Coordinates of C-alpha atoms and ligand atoms in Angstrom, one line a residue:
M1 CA 79.4 80.4 -21.4
I2 CA 75.8 78.4 -20.4
G3 CA 75.4 75.5 -22.3
A4 CA 77.7 73.1 -23.6
G5 CA 75.6 72.3 -26.7
I6 CA 77.3 72.6 -29.9
V7 CA 76.8 76.6 -30.0
G8 CA 78.2 76.5 -26.9
L9 CA 81.5 74.3 -27.7
A10 CA 82.0 76.4 -30.7
T11 CA 81.7 79.8 -28.9
A12 CA 84.1 78.5 -26.1
R13 CA 86.6 77.0 -28.8
A14 CA 86.4 80.2 -30.7
L15 CA 87.2 82.3 -27.2
R16 CA 89.9 80.0 -26.2
Q17 CA 91.5 80.5 -29.6
R18 CA 91.3 84.4 -28.9
G19 CA 93.1 83.9 -25.8
A20 CA 90.2 84.4 -23.4
T21 CA 89.6 82.6 -20.3
V22 CA 86.3 80.7 -20.6
T23 CA 84.0 78.9 -17.9
I24 CA 81.3 76.7 -19.5
Y25 CA 78.3 75.7 -17.2
E26 CA 76.3 72.6 -18.0
R27 CA 73.4 71.1 -16.3
G28 CA 73.2 68.0 -17.8
V29 CA 75.9 65.9 -20.6
A30 CA 77.3 67.8 -22.9
G31 CA 76.1 67.6 -26.4
A32 CA 73.0 65.8 -25.4
G33 CA 70.2 68.6 -25.7
Q34 CA 69.3 69.8 -28.8
S35 CA 72.6 68.5 -30.3
G36 CA 72.4 65.3 -28.9
G37 CA 72.2 62.0 -31.4
E38 CA 74.0 61.1 -34.7
S39 CA 74.1 63.1 -38.0
R40 CA 72.7 66.1 -38.9
V41 CA 72.4 67.7 -42.4
F42 CA 74.9 70.4 -43.9
R43 CA 73.0 72.3 -46.6
H44 CA 73.8 75.8 -48.3
A45 CA 70.1 76.4 -49.5
H46 CA 68.2 78.8 -46.9
D47 CA 65.5 81.2 -48.0
D48 CA 67.4 84.2 -47.2
P49 CA 70.6 84.5 -49.1
R50 CA 72.2 86.2 -45.8
L51 CA 72.4 82.7 -44.4
V52 CA 73.6 80.9 -47.4
V53 CA 76.6 83.1 -47.4
A54 CA 77.0 82.4 -43.3
A55 CA 76.3 78.6 -43.8
R56 CA 78.9 79.1 -46.8
D57 CA 81.4 80.6 -44.1
S58 CA 80.6 78.0 -41.7
R59 CA 81.5 75.0 -44.1
A60 CA 84.8 76.7 -44.4
I61 CA 85.5 76.3 -40.3
W62 CA 84.1 72.8 -40.3
D63 CA 87.1 71.9 -42.7
E64 CA 89.8 73.8 -40.6
W65 CA 87.8 71.9 -37.3
A66 CA 88.5 68.5 -39.2
D67 CA 92.3 69.6 -39.8
E68 CA 92.8 70.5 -35.9
L69 CA 90.6 67.9 -34.2
G70 CA 91.5 65.1 -37.0
I71 CA 88.1 63.9 -37.7
E72 CA 85.6 64.1 -40.6
T73 CA 83.5 66.6 -39.6
V74 CA 81.3 67.0 -42.4
S75 CA 80.7 63.7 -45.2
S76 CA 81.7 64.3 -49.0
D77 CA 78.7 63.0 -50.4
G78 CA 76.9 66.1 -51.0
A79 CA 73.2 67.1 -50.2
L80 CA 70.7 66.3 -52.5
T81 CA 67.2 68.0 -52.9
I82 CA 64.2 66.9 -54.7
G83 CA 61.0 68.9 -55.4
P84 CA 59.2 71.7 -56.7
H85 CA 61.1 74.5 -55.3
V86 CA 64.8 73.3 -57.0
D87 CA 64.8 76.2 -59.7
A88 CA 64.1 79.1 -56.8
K89 CA 66.9 77.6 -54.2
L90 CA 69.3 76.7 -57.0
A91 CA 69.2 80.3 -58.1
L92 CA 69.8 81.5 -55.0
L93 CA 72.9 79.1 -54.3
R94 CA 74.4 80.4 -57.7
D95 CA 74.4 84.1 -56.0
V96 CA 76.9 83.1 -53.8
D97 CA 80.6 82.2 -54.7
G98 CA 82.2 78.8 -53.5
I99 CA 79.0 76.7 -53.4
G100 CA 78.8 74.9 -56.7
A101 CA 75.4 73.5 -56.6
H102 CA 74.1 72.3 -59.5
E103 CA 71.1 70.5 -61.3
V104 CA 71.0 66.7 -61.2
D105 CA 69.4 64.6 -64.0
P106 CA 67.0 61.5 -62.4
S107 CA 69.4 59.0 -64.5
D108 CA 72.5 60.4 -62.1
L109 CA 70.2 60.1 -58.6
A110 CA 71.3 56.4 -58.2
E111 CA 74.9 57.0 -57.9
L112 CA 74.2 60.0 -55.6
L113 CA 71.7 58.3 -53.4
P114 CA 71.4 54.5 -54.1
L115 CA 69.2 54.0 -51.4
L116 CA 66.4 56.5 -53.3
G117 CA 63.4 54.6 -55.3
P118 CA 62.8 56.0 -58.9
F119 CA 62.5 59.7 -59.2
D120 CA 62.1 61.7 -62.3
G121 CA 61.3 65.4 -60.9
P122 CA 63.4 68.6 -60.6
A123 CA 66.7 67.9 -58.6
F124 CA 69.8 69.4 -57.4
L125 CA 73.1 68.6 -55.5
D126 CA 74.8 70.6 -53.1
P127 CA 78.1 69.1 -53.2
R128 CA 79.7 71.0 -50.4
G129 CA 76.8 69.9 -48.2
G130 CA 77.0 66.2 -46.6
S131 CA 76.2 64.8 -42.8
I132 CA 77.6 66.1 -40.0
R133 CA 79.5 63.7 -37.9
T134 CA 77.7 65.4 -34.9
T135 CA 79.0 62.7 -32.4
A136 CA 82.7 62.5 -33.1
T137 CA 82.8 66.6 -33.4
I138 CA 81.1 67.1 -30.0
E139 CA 83.3 64.4 -28.4
A140 CA 86.4 66.1 -29.6
L141 CA 85.1 69.5 -28.4
V142 CA 84.2 68.2 -25.1
A143 CA 87.9 66.6 -24.7
E144 CA 89.5 69.6 -26.0
L145 CA 87.4 71.9 -23.5
A146 CA 87.4 69.4 -20.5
T147 CA 89.1 71.9 -18.1
N148 CA 86.8 74.4 -19.0
L149 CA 83.4 72.5 -18.0
V150 CA 81.8 73.0 -14.8
H151 CA 78.7 70.7 -14.2
D152 CA 76.2 72.8 -13.0
E153 CA 72.9 74.2 -13.6
V154 CA 72.6 77.9 -13.5
L155 CA 69.5 79.5 -12.1
Q156 CA 70.0 82.9 -12.2
V157 CA 71.6 85.3 -14.3
R158 CA 72.1 89.2 -13.2
Q159 CA 74.3 92.3 -14.2
T160 CA 75.5 93.9 -11.3
S161 CA 76.4 97.9 -11.0
A162 CA 80.0 97.0 -11.2
G163 CA 79.4 96.4 -14.8
R164 CA 79.9 92.7 -14.7
T165 CA 77.5 89.6 -15.2
E166 CA 76.8 87.2 -12.1
V167 CA 75.9 83.4 -12.5
R168 CA 74.4 81.8 -9.6
T169 CA 74.3 78.1 -10.0
G170 CA 73.6 75.4 -7.8
G171 CA 76.8 75.5 -6.1
R172 CA 78.5 78.9 -6.4
T173 CA 78.1 82.6 -7.3
V174 CA 80.6 83.8 -9.7
Q175 CA 80.9 87.2 -11.8
H176 CA 82.2 87.0 -15.1
D177 CA 82.9 89.9 -17.8
H178 CA 80.5 88.8 -20.0
V179 CA 78.2 85.5 -20.3
V180 CA 77.2 84.3 -23.4
V181 CA 74.1 82.2 -23.0
C182 CA 73.7 79.3 -25.1
A183 CA 71.4 77.4 -23.4
G184 CA 69.2 75.6 -25.9
R185 CA 65.7 75.1 -24.4
G186 CA 66.9 76.8 -21.5
T187 CA 68.1 80.2 -22.8
P188 CA 64.3 81.8 -22.4
A189 CA 64.2 80.9 -19.1
I190 CA 67.4 82.6 -18.4
A191 CA 66.7 85.8 -20.5
R192 CA 63.6 86.3 -18.5
S193 CA 66.4 86.6 -15.2
V194 CA 67.4 89.7 -17.0
G195 CA 63.9 91.2 -18.0
L196 CA 64.0 89.9 -21.5
E197 CA 61.4 87.8 -23.1
L198 CA 62.2 86.0 -26.1
P199 CA 60.1 85.3 -28.9
V200 CA 61.1 81.6 -28.9
K201 CA 58.3 78.9 -29.7
Q202 CA 59.1 75.5 -28.2
S203 CA 57.7 72.3 -30.1
T204 CA 59.2 68.5 -29.9
H205 CA 60.7 66.5 -32.9
V206 CA 61.5 62.9 -33.7
R207 CA 64.0 61.3 -36.2
C208 CA 64.0 57.6 -36.8
T209 CA 67.1 55.9 -37.6
F210 CA 67.4 53.1 -40.1
E211 CA 69.6 50.3 -41.7
P212 CA 70.5 49.5 -45.3
A213 CA 68.5 46.6 -46.2
D214 CA 71.4 45.1 -47.7
R215 CA 75.1 46.4 -47.3
P216 CA 76.1 50.1 -46.8
P217 CA 75.8 52.3 -50.3
P218 CA 79.0 53.7 -51.2
R219 CA 78.0 57.1 -51.4
A220 CA 74.5 58.5 -49.5
A221 CA 73.9 62.2 -49.7
C222 CA 71.7 63.9 -47.5
L223 CA 68.5 64.2 -48.7
Q224 CA 65.6 67.2 -48.9
D225 CA 62.3 66.1 -50.3
S226 CA 59.5 68.5 -50.6
S227 CA 58.2 66.6 -53.4
G228 CA 55.1 64.9 -52.3
V229 CA 56.1 62.0 -55.2
F230 CA 56.8 59.8 -51.6
G231 CA 53.7 61.0 -49.7
E232 CA 55.4 63.7 -47.7
T233 CA 56.4 66.9 -48.7
G234 CA 59.2 67.9 -45.7
I235 CA 61.3 65.5 -45.4
Y236 CA 65.1 65.5 -44.5
A237 CA 67.6 62.5 -44.4
A238 CA 71.1 62.3 -43.5
S239 CA 73.6 59.2 -43.0
G240 CA 75.5 57.9 -40.0
P241 CA 79.4 57.2 -40.0
D242 CA 80.5 55.0 -42.8
R243 CA 76.7 55.0 -44.1
A244 CA 75.7 52.2 -41.6
T245 CA 72.5 53.8 -41.0
Y246 CA 69.9 56.4 -42.5
A247 CA 68.1 59.0 -40.2
V248 CA 64.8 60.4 -41.7
G249 CA 62.8 63.0 -40.1
L250 CA 60.2 65.1 -40.9
S251 CA 60.1 69.2 -40.4
D252 CA 56.6 68.7 -39.1
T253 CA 56.7 68.8 -35.0
A254 CA 54.4 67.9 -32.1
G255 CA 53.5 71.5 -30.6
V256 CA 53.7 71.8 -26.6
R257 CA 52.0 73.8 -24.1
D258 CA 53.6 77.2 -22.3
D259 CA 54.8 74.6 -19.3
G260 CA 56.5 72.1 -21.9
T261 CA 53.7 69.3 -21.7
I262 CA 53.0 68.0 -25.0
I263 CA 49.7 68.5 -26.1
D264 CA 48.7 65.6 -28.4
A265 CA 49.8 62.4 -26.8
T266 CA 50.1 60.5 -29.7
A267 CA 51.8 63.1 -32.2
L268 CA 55.3 61.9 -32.0
A269 CA 54.3 58.5 -32.4
D270 CA 52.4 59.2 -35.7
L271 CA 55.4 61.3 -36.8
A272 CA 57.8 58.2 -36.4
D273 CA 55.0 56.4 -38.1
R274 CA 54.9 58.5 -41.1
A275 CA 58.7 58.5 -41.5
A276 CA 58.8 54.7 -41.6
K277 CA 55.9 55.0 -44.0
Y278 CA 57.9 57.4 -45.9
V279 CA 61.3 55.2 -45.8
S280 CA 58.9 52.0 -47.3
R281 CA 57.9 54.4 -50.1
A282 CA 60.8 56.3 -50.9
L283 CA 63.9 54.5 -49.9
P284 CA 63.7 51.0 -50.8
G285 CA 67.1 50.6 -50.3
L286 CA 66.4 50.9 -46.3
S287 CA 64.8 48.6 -44.2
A288 CA 61.7 50.4 -43.0
V289 CA 62.0 49.4 -39.4
P290 CA 63.5 51.7 -37.6
I291 CA 66.4 50.4 -35.4
G292 CA 67.0 53.8 -33.3
V293 CA 64.9 57.3 -32.6
R294 CA 65.8 60.7 -31.8
H295 CA 62.8 62.8 -29.9
C296 CA 64.1 66.6 -29.1
W297 CA 62.7 69.9 -28.3
V298 CA 63.2 72.5 -30.8
T299 CA 62.9 76.6 -30.6
E300 CA 62.1 78.3 -33.0
L301 CA 61.7 82.5 -33.8
P302 CA 59.2 83.5 -35.4
W303 CA 60.1 84.7 -38.6
S304 CA 61.4 81.1 -39.9
S305 CA 62.3 77.5 -39.1
D306 CA 66.1 78.5 -39.9
G307 CA 66.0 81.7 -38.1
V308 CA 68.7 82.5 -35.6
A309 CA 69.3 85.8 -33.5
A310 CA 71.2 87.1 -30.6
W311 CA 70.1 89.6 -27.7
S312 CA 72.7 91.5 -26.6
R313 CA 73.3 93.5 -23.1
P314 CA 76.3 94.8 -21.2
G315 CA 78.2 92.1 -20.2
L316 CA 75.5 89.7 -21.8
T317 CA 74.5 88.0 -25.0
L318 CA 71.7 85.5 -25.5
V319 CA 71.2 83.3 -28.6
A320 CA 68.1 81.1 -30.0
G321 CA 67.0 79.7 -33.2
H322 CA 66.6 76.5 -34.8
N323 CA 68.9 74.4 -37.6
L324 CA 72.2 75.9 -35.9
F325 CA 74.0 72.7 -36.0
K326 CA 75.4 73.6 -39.3
L327 CA 76.0 77.1 -38.6
A328 CA 77.9 76.5 -35.2
P329 CA 81.3 77.4 -36.1
W330 CA 80.2 80.2 -37.9
L331 CA 77.8 81.5 -35.0
G332 CA 80.7 80.9 -32.5
G333 CA 83.2 83.1 -33.9
L334 CA 80.6 86.1 -34.0
L335 CA 79.0 85.2 -30.4
A336 CA 82.9 84.8 -29.0
A337 CA 83.6 88.7 -31.0
S338 CA 80.4 90.1 -29.0
A339 CA 81.8 88.5 -25.9
L340 CA 85.3 89.9 -26.3
G341 CA 83.8 93.7 -26.9
D342 CA 83.6 93.8 -30.7
G343 CA 79.9 94.1 -30.6
L344 CA 76.9 92.3 -31.7
D345 CA 77.2 91.6 -35.7
D346 CA 74.4 93.4 -37.1
R347 CA 73.2 90.0 -38.9
L348 CA 72.4 88.5 -35.6
R349 CA 70.0 91.6 -34.1
P350 CA 66.9 90.3 -33.9
E351 CA 65.6 93.0 -36.3
S352 CA 67.8 91.7 -39.2
R353 CA 65.4 88.9 -39.1
L354 CA 68.2 86.4 -40.1
G355 CA 66.6 83.2 -42.0
A356 CA 63.5 85.3 -43.3
A357 CA 63.0 85.2 -46.6
P358 CA 63.6 88.6 -48.3
E359 CA 60.0 89.0 -49.4
S360 CA 58.8 88.3 -45.9
N361 CA 61.3 91.0 -45.0
A362 CA 60.0 93.9 -47.2
Ligands
FAD1 C1 66.2 65.5 -34.5 C2 67.3 66.7 -34.7 C3 67.5 67.1 -36.2 C4 67.9 68.4 -36.3 N1 68.4 68.3 -37.5 C5 69.3 69.5 -37.9 C6 69.8 69.6 -39.1 O1 69.9 68.5 -40.1 N2 71.0 70.7 -39.2 C7 71.0 71.4 -38.5 O2 72.0 72.3 -38.5 N3 70.5 71.6 -37.3 C8 69.5 70.2 -37.0 N4 68.7 70.5 -35.8 C9 68.8 71.4 -35.1 C10 70.2 71.5 -34.3 O3 71.2 69.9 -33.8 C11 70.1 72.1 -32.7 O4 69.8 73.6 -33.5 C12 71.3 72.6 -32.1 O5 72.2 71.4 -32.1 C13 71.4 73.6 -31.0 O6 72.4 73.4 -30.7 P1 72.6 74.4 -29.0 O7 74.0 74.2 -28.2 O8 71.8 75.8 -29.4 O9 71.4 73.8 -28.0 P2 71.8 72.5 -27.1 O10 72.4 71.5 -27.8 O11 70.0 72.1 -26.6 O12 72.6 72.7 -25.8 C14 72.2 73.6 -24.7 C15 72.7 73.3 -23.3 O13 72.7 74.0 -22.6 C16 72.6 73.2 -21.2 N5 71.7 74.0 -20.4 C17 70.4 74.6 -20.9 N6 69.8 75.4 -19.5 C18 70.6 75.3 -18.7 C19 71.2 76.2 -17.7 N7 69.9 76.6 -16.7 N8 72.3 75.9 -16.6 C20 73.5 74.8 -17.5 N9 73.1 74.5 -18.5 C21 71.9 74.7 -19.4 C22 71.6 72.2 -21.8 O14 71.6 71.0 -21.0 C23 72.0 71.8 -23.2 O15 73.0 70.8 -23.2 C24 68.1 69.4 -35.6 C25 67.6 68.8 -34.0 C26 67.0 67.9 -33.7 C27 67.1 67.4 -32.1

């Protein structure tokens, strides 16, 4: 395993549960890459019905993890979507058993998200959605897998003529039966070392954290707002533990050059400013002065901002995509299966374009 973000940790856990011996190479702090920071949105709504099913299956494993790790993994506050696409998204969710998403009357919004200002447009609740308790989950997984972690950077991966996969790190050269590359932003470089060019587009992102203006609310559903009513059409938000914080980000990202440098020097500051302005308009229950910020790299596949795919070679599986936190338990199981010789699940093959809306695959 290369990479101890949520995807690598989930894959390592699944491998150990199947009795495999696992080594996880991590060049930095486990969980501090794209998986860093408190909270992520768990939502079932995706443009691709296959991803709706995957999210439903992943959600079930998040519940198993909660029992096994003894922590809350996903809050029970639900995920709220407001804006013009409610009907289309609800229709997709209703086609999949076990999700239970339903329309919400404007008069009920204050109970689901007391932080939100007046809104009388279309809305739905995904009751099995919620805020992922990212920090607690990462800490629990790292503790469980501590003896499997090797703190070193992987420089190169090479398939040997004997059918094994060689990993060269700063301090060692080791051969493994199978290597799963879950290195986030580092995956394309490792892929290149085996002659694979992954179609991963990088950008950067900022999300700001705010405190309630008064005391923490009794409930704080996650929010996805594409309405434009509060001046933005691509907002997502999730609560921290005990609803003591609420993190708000824009789906817009700041572009980077091929060498990883950020193109526009003020782009991240502008995005953070827009998040704070959104809070002052839409979320009067919050103090509009951010108390924290999360900057991170975004790695997207060309067919969707929710796109995910894996590339399989003998003794090697590489994964890439964005918005993977919610899917990690499900994805980890499929990557472990690939590593153990069950074959790569067809849905993950790049040609399946998992995450793309069906019409764009036609
Ligand atoms: C602010 C923000 C908001 C987000 N919101 C959501 C959301 O609401 N819902 C959701 O589902 N997802 C969300 N995402 C996306 C999600 O967090 C990521 O898709 C996910 O965390 C990716 O996990 P990963 O394990 O693939 O990558 P990472 O967490 O980046 O892990 C990769 C690891 O590999 C290590 N590594 C890289 N190269 C090497 C090397 N050569 N040798 C050794 N180690 C290496 C890195 O140090 C890193 O720790 C968000 C991301 C951010 C940052």
